[in-house]
PDB file of C-alpha atoms in Angstrom:
ATOM      1  CA  MET A   1     114.904 106.811 105.662  1.00  0.00           C
ATOM      2  CA  PRO A   2     116.350 108.218 102.480  1.00  0.00           C
ATOM      3  CA  THR A   3     114.283 111.438 102.517  1.00  0.00           C
ATOM      4  CA  HIS A   4     114.596 114.518 104.691  1.00  0.00           C
ATOM      5  CA  VAL A   5     111.602 116.036 106.449  1.00  0.00           C
ATOM      6  CA  VAL A   6     111.640 119.804 106.176  1.00  0.00           C
ATOM      7  CA  GLU A   7     110.253 121.558 109.220  1.00  0.00           C
ATOM      8  CA  LYS A   8     108.288 124.413 107.660  1.00  0.00           C
ATOM      9  CA  ASN A   9     107.541 126.211 110.919  1.00  0.00           C
ATOM     10  CA  VAL A  10     109.462 125.398 114.103  1.00  0.00           C
ATOM     11  CA  SER A  11     106.493 126.430 116.233  1.00  0.00           C
ATOM     12  CA  ASP A  12     104.054 124.108 114.400  1.00  0.00           C
ATOM     13  CA  GLU A  13     104.372 120.818 116.273  1.00  0.00           C
ATOM     14  CA  ARG A  14     101.324 119.326 114.573  1.00  0.00           C
ATOM     15  CA  GLY A  15     102.618 120.189 111.121  1.00  0.00           C
ATOM     16  CA  THR A  16     106.043 118.732 111.891  1.00  0.00           C
ATOM     17  CA  LEU A  17     104.624 115.479 113.286  1.00  0.00           C
ATOM     18  CA  LEU A  18     102.254 115.160 110.314  1.00  0.00           C
ATOM     19  CA  ALA A  19     105.193 115.769 107.940  1.00  0.00           C
ATOM     20  CA  PHE A  20     107.155 112.944 109.595  1.00  0.00           C
ATOM     21  CA  LEU A  21     104.123 110.661 109.292  1.00  0.00           C
ATOM     22  CA  ASP A  22     103.764 111.555 105.628  1.00  0.00           C
ATOM     23  CA  ALA A  23     107.455 110.826 105.040  1.00  0.00           C
ATOM     24  CA  GLN A  24     106.966 107.328 106.470  1.00  0.00           C
ATOM     25  CA  ARG A  25     103.906 106.830 104.273  1.00  0.00           C
ATOM     26  CA  GLY A  26     106.102 107.809 101.337  1.00  0.00           C
ATOM     27  CA  GLY A  27     108.464 104.936 102.097  1.00  0.00           C
ATOM     28  CA  VAL A  28     105.635 102.423 101.813  1.00  0.00           C
ATOM     29  CA  ARG A  29     104.261 104.096  98.668  1.00  0.00           C
ATOM     30  CA  ARG A  30     107.633 104.166  96.934  1.00  0.00           C
ATOM     31  CA  ALA A  31     108.158 100.462  97.617  1.00  0.00           C
ATOM     32  CA  LEU A  32     105.218  99.830  95.275  1.00  0.00           C
ATOM     33  CA  LEU A  33     106.483 102.017  92.396  1.00  0.00           C
ATOM     34  CA  GLY A  34     106.490 100.250  89.059  1.00  0.00           C
ATOM     35  CA  LEU A  35     105.434  96.847  90.362  1.00  0.00           C
ATOM     36  CA  THR A  36     102.875  94.655  88.665  1.00  0.00           C
ATOM     37  CA  ALA A  37      99.853  93.505  90.649  1.00  0.00           C
ATOM     38  CA  GLU A  38     101.431  90.057  90.831  1.00  0.00           C
ATOM     39  CA  GLN A  39     104.677  91.458  92.253  1.00  0.00           C
ATOM     40  CA  ALA A  40     102.799  93.578  94.806  1.00  0.00           C
ATOM     41  CA  LEU A  41     100.979  90.453  96.015  1.00  0.00           C
ATOM     42  CA  SER A  42     104.079  88.258  96.030  1.00  0.00           C
ATOM     43  CA  ARG A  43     105.652  87.026  99.257  1.00  0.00           C
ATOM     44  CA  PRO A  44     109.369  86.740  98.439  1.00  0.00           C
ATOM     45  CA  SER A  45     110.429  85.547 101.881  1.00  0.00           C
ATOM     46  CA  ALA A  46     109.369  83.111 104.560  1.00  0.00           C
ATOM     47  CA  SER A  47     107.073  85.846 105.889  1.00  0.00           C
ATOM     48  CA  GLU A  48     103.402  86.030 104.947  1.00  0.00           C
ATOM     49  CA  MET A  49     103.877  89.734 104.120  1.00  0.00           C
ATOM     50  CA  SER A  50     103.347  91.098 100.648  1.00  0.00           C
ATOM     51  CA  LEU A  51     103.645  94.772  99.757  1.00  0.00           C
ATOM     52  CA  ALA A  52      99.937  94.952  98.899  1.00  0.00           C
ATOM     53  CA  GLY A  53      99.042  93.272 102.191  1.00  0.00           C
ATOM     54  CA  LEU A  54     101.341  95.560 104.130  1.00  0.00           C
ATOM     55  CA  LEU A  55      99.712  98.555 102.417  1.00  0.00           C
ATOM     56  CA  LYS A  56      96.248  97.339 103.400  1.00  0.00           C
ATOM     57  CA  HIS A  57      97.432  96.819 106.984  1.00  0.00           C
ATOM     58  CA  VAL A  58      98.891 100.314 107.445  1.00  0.00           C
ATOM     59  CA  ILE A  59      95.736 101.874 106.021  1.00  0.00           C
ATOM     60  CA  GLN A  60      93.543  99.918 108.433  1.00  0.00           C
ATOM     61  CA  ALA A  61      95.863 100.713 111.329  1.00  0.00           C
ATOM     62  CA  GLU A  62      95.655 104.450 110.642  1.00  0.00           C
ATOM     63  CA  GLN A  63      91.880 104.320 110.221  1.00  0.00           C
ATOM     64  CA  ASN A  64      91.421 102.253 113.388  1.00  0.00           C
ATOM     65  CA  TRP A  65      93.581 104.563 115.506  1.00  0.00           C
ATOM     66  CA  LEU A  66      91.697 107.580 114.210  1.00  0.00           C
ATOM     67  CA  GLU A  67      88.387 105.933 115.130  1.00  0.00           C
ATOM     68  CA  LEU A  68      89.700 105.293 118.645  1.00  0.00           C
ATOM     69  CA  ALA A  69      90.916 108.886 119.013  1.00  0.00           C
ATOM     70  CA  ARG A  70      87.543 110.233 117.879  1.00  0.00           C
ATOM     71  CA  GLY A  71      85.651 107.888 120.156  1.00  0.00           C
ATOM     72  CA  ASP A  72      84.030 106.251 117.105  1.00  0.00           C
ATOM     73  CA  ALA A  73      85.438 102.750 117.566  1.00  0.00           C
ATOM     74  CA  SER A  74      82.687 100.167 117.662  1.00  0.00           C
ATOM     75  CA  GLU A  75      84.932  97.506 119.179  1.00  0.00           C
ATOM     76  CA  THR A  76      86.595  98.153 122.484  1.00  0.00           C
ATOM     77  CA  ALA A  77      87.745  94.623 123.324  1.00  0.00           C
ATOM     78  CA  PHE A  78      89.925  92.226 121.388  1.00  0.00           C
ATOM     79  CA  ASP A  79      88.218  88.874 120.999  1.00  0.00           C
ATOM     80  CA  ASP A  80      88.763  86.035 118.510  1.00  0.00           C
ATOM     81  CA  GLU A  81      86.531  87.694 115.894  1.00  0.00           C
ATOM     82  CA  VAL A  82      88.464  90.957 116.043  1.00  0.00           C
ATOM     83  CA  MET A  83      91.739  89.055 115.720  1.00  0.00           C
ATOM     84  CA  LYS A  84      90.404  87.192 112.653  1.00  0.00           C
ATOM     85  CA  ARG A  85      89.535  90.525 111.039  1.00  0.00           C
ATOM     86  CA  TRP A  86      93.005  91.834 111.935  1.00  0.00           C
ATOM     87  CA  ALA A  87      94.618  88.812 110.230  1.00  0.00           C
ATOM     88  CA  ALA A  88      92.411  89.307 107.162  1.00  0.00           C
ATOM     89  CA  GLY A  89      93.629  92.899 107.062  1.00  0.00           C
ATOM     90  CA  TRP A  90      96.934  91.643 105.678  1.00  0.00           C
ATOM     91  CA  ARG A  91      95.298  89.998 102.643  1.00  0.00           C
ATOM     92  CA  PRO A  92      93.824  92.321 100.023  1.00  0.00           C
ATOM     93  CA  GLU A  93      90.613  91.193  98.388  1.00  0.00           C
ATOM     94  CA  GLU A  94      90.447  91.107  94.587  1.00  0.00           C
ATOM     95  CA  ARG A  95      88.857  94.566  94.381  1.00  0.00           C
ATOM     96  CA  GLU A  96      91.564  96.015  96.641  1.00  0.00           C
ATOM     97  CA  THR A  97      94.146  96.751  93.967  1.00  0.00           C
ATOM     98  CA  VAL A  98      97.223  98.806  94.758  1.00  0.00           C
ATOM     99  CA  PRO A  99      95.755 101.928  93.044  1.00  0.00           C
ATOM    100  CA  ALA A 100      92.485 101.487  94.973  1.00  0.00           C
ATOM    101  CA  LEU A 101      94.325 101.005  98.258  1.00  0.00           C
ATOM    102  CA  LEU A 102      96.536 104.048  97.617  1.00  0.00           C
ATOM    103  CA  ALA A 103      93.425 106.153  96.941  1.00  0.00           C
ATOM    104  CA  THR A 104      91.933 104.911 100.211  1.00  0.00           C
ATOM    105  CA  TRP A 105      95.152 105.832 102.004  1.00  0.00           C
ATOM    106  CA  ASP A 106      95.060 109.333 100.502  1.00  0.00           C
ATOM    107  CA  GLU A 107      91.583 109.748 102.005  1.00  0.00           C
ATOM    108  CA  ALA A 108      92.660 108.329 105.361  1.00  0.00           C
ATOM    109  CA  ALA A 109      95.741 110.572 105.461  1.00  0.00           C
ATOM    110  CA  ALA A 110      93.658 113.651 104.676  1.00  0.00           C
ATOM    111  CA  GLU A 111      91.185 112.696 107.401  1.00  0.00           C
ATOM    112  CA  THR A 112      94.014 112.213 109.921  1.00  0.00           C
ATOM    113  CA  GLU A 113      95.363 115.657 109.053  1.00  0.00           C
ATOM    114  CA  ARG A 114      91.917 117.309 109.351  1.00  0.00           C
ATOM    115  CA  PHE A 115      91.319 115.621 112.686  1.00  0.00           C
ATOM    116  CA  ILE A 116      94.709 116.561 114.154  1.00  0.00           C
ATOM    117  CA  HIS A 117      94.338 120.184 113.065  1.00  0.00           C
ATOM    118  CA  ALA A 118      90.824 120.282 114.572  1.00  0.00           C
ATOM    119  CA  VAL A 119      91.601 118.968 118.052  1.00  0.00           C
ATOM    120  CA  PRO A 120      92.029 121.818 120.523  1.00  0.00           C
ATOM    121  CA  SER A 121      95.291 120.449 121.890  1.00  0.00           C
ATOM    122  CA  LEU A 122      97.714 117.576 121.374  1.00  0.00           C
ATOM    123  CA  GLU A 123      97.275 116.986 125.105  1.00  0.00           C
ATOM    124  CA  GLU A 124      93.655 115.843 124.514  1.00  0.00           C
ATOM    125  CA  THR A 125      93.371 112.158 125.420  1.00  0.00           C
ATOM    126  CA  PHE A 126      91.410 109.072 124.491  1.00  0.00           C
ATOM    127  CA  ALA A 127      91.072 105.634 126.032  1.00  0.00           C
ATOM    128  CA  LEU A 128      93.039 102.683 124.766  1.00  0.00           C
ATOM    129  CA  PRO A 129      90.953  99.577 124.160  1.00  0.00           C
ATOM    130  CA  ALA A 130      91.033  96.613 126.503  1.00  0.00           C
ATOM    131  CA  ALA A 131      93.807  94.438 125.115  1.00  0.00           C
ATOM    132  CA  PRO A 132      96.499  92.311 126.747  1.00  0.00           C
ATOM    133  CA  TRP A 133      99.263  94.532 125.341  1.00  0.00           C
ATOM    134  CA  PHE A 134      97.889  97.828 126.739  1.00  0.00           C
ATOM    135  CA  PRO A 135      97.850  98.883 130.398  1.00  0.00           C
ATOM    136  CA  GLN A 136      94.360  98.533 131.855  1.00  0.00           C
ATOM    137  CA  GLU A 137      92.186 101.641 131.715  1.00  0.00           C
ATOM    138  CA  SER A 138      94.907 103.659 130.018  1.00  0.00           C
ATOM    139  CA  ARG A 139      94.564 106.925 128.125  1.00  0.00           C
ATOM    140  CA  VAL A 140      96.934 108.462 125.590  1.00  0.00           C
ATOM    141  CA  SER A 141      97.272 111.888 124.021  1.00  0.00           C
ATOM    142  CA  MET A 142      96.861 113.021 120.443  1.00  0.00           C
ATOM    143  CA  ARG A 143     100.630 113.561 120.430  1.00  0.00           C
ATOM    144  CA  TRP A 144     101.036 109.890 121.399  1.00  0.00           C
ATOM    145  CA  LEU A 145      98.683 108.983 118.540  1.00  0.00           C
ATOM    146  CA  LEU A 146     100.849 110.802 115.996  1.00  0.00           C
ATOM    147  CA  LEU A 147     104.067 109.355 117.394  1.00  0.00           C
ATOM    148  CA  HIS A 148     102.547 105.881 117.385  1.00  0.00           C
ATOM    149  CA  LEU A 149     101.418 106.253 113.754  1.00  0.00           C
ATOM    150  CA  ILE A 150     104.919 107.432 112.802  1.00  0.00           C
ATOM    151  CA  GLU A 151     106.348 104.387 114.587  1.00  0.00           C
ATOM    152  CA  GLU A 152     103.822 101.972 113.051  1.00  0.00           C
ATOM    153  CA  VAL A 153     104.143 103.201 109.483  1.00  0.00           C
ATOM    154  CA  GLY A 154     107.923 103.606 109.843  1.00  0.00           C
ATOM    155  CA  ARG A 155     108.317 100.005 111.010  1.00  0.00           C
ATOM    156  CA  HIS A 156     106.328  98.804 108.031  1.00  0.00           C
ATOM    157  CA  ALA A 157     108.187 101.121 105.643  1.00  0.00           C
ATOM    158  CA  GLY A 158     111.310  99.203 106.664  1.00  0.00           C
ATOM    159  CA  HIS A 159     109.536  95.924 105.979  1.00  0.00           C
ATOM    160  CA  ALA A 160     108.471  97.332 102.605  1.00  0.00           C
ATOM    161  CA  ASP A 161     112.088  98.209 101.767  1.00  0.00           C
ATOM    162  CA  ILE A 162     113.199  94.640 102.422  1.00  0.00           C
ATOM    163  CA  ILE A 163     110.289  93.080 100.541  1.00  0.00           C
ATOM    164  CA  ARG A 164     110.835  95.358  97.541  1.00  0.00           C
ATOM    165  CA  GLU A 165     114.555  94.693  97.430  1.00  0.00           C
ATOM    166  CA  SER A 166     113.777  90.955  97.562  1.00  0.00           C
ATOM    167  CA  ILE A 167     111.444  91.291  94.575  1.00  0.00           C
ATOM    168  CA  ASP A 168     113.665  93.141  92.114  1.00  0.00           C
ATOM    169  CA  GLY A 169     116.747  94.418  93.918  1.00  0.00           C
ATOM    170  CA  LYS A 170     115.647  98.078  94.009  1.00  0.00           C
ATOM    171  CA  THR A 171     116.650  99.890  97.174  1.00  0.00           C
ATOM    172  CA  ALA A 172     114.842 102.718  98.949  1.00  0.00           C
ATOM    173  CA  PHE A 173     117.402 105.202  97.624  1.00  0.00           C
ATOM    174  CA  GLU A 174     116.803 104.103  94.039  1.00  0.00           C
ATOM    175  CA  LEU A 175     113.051 104.363  94.556  1.00  0.00           C
ATOM    176  CA  VAL A 176     113.371 107.908  95.921  1.00  0.00           C
ATOM    177  CA  GLU A 177     115.244 108.877  92.752  1.00  0.00           C
ATOM    178  CA  GLU A 178     112.624 107.127  90.604  1.00  0.00           C
ATOM    179  CA  ALA A 179     109.787 108.923  92.419  1.00  0.00           C
ATOM    180  CA  GLN A 180     111.533 112.288  91.941  1.00  0.00           C
ATOM    181  CA  ARG A 181     111.940 111.630  88.204  1.00  0.00           C
ATOM    182  CA  GLU A 182     108.248 110.702  87.891  1.00  0.00           C
ATOM    183  CA  GLY A 183     107.249 113.474  90.016  1.00  0.00           C
TER     184      GLY A 183
END
């Protein structure tokens, strides 16, 4: 990651974890800097991933995890219909432009921050849904949630770096400089 996360208060674990999450979000955002809509939707490799699709996916992932943590998730089991919706989550609809998706992500990020600051403790837990990749009847903490979101967005920020470099040759370091100039 070509940016440095500044720990503003060493005793503020929530703030530090949220800052790391925001830094990973920044990697995905920067990968979209200066691209046309066509470039953002392009798939320059054998993968089905586009930058716009990846953006839509990370937004939905953050929103879905927040719903689970709040206990608001309407779906607790993964069936064929849920998996179809997950697959569709990688393909933006016409109205889901990059600016619209980024605005949605701003709202989701703000909601994540409000929620994390409102929970009494990072040791609070919530149930994981029934899925073949989770242990049965498992619970995780709010700390786990933040670490998982950092992992999820960070993994996709790396994908975004590769996709962007495949589109026009710009690297993450160049995009950090570009963002700072625009900034």
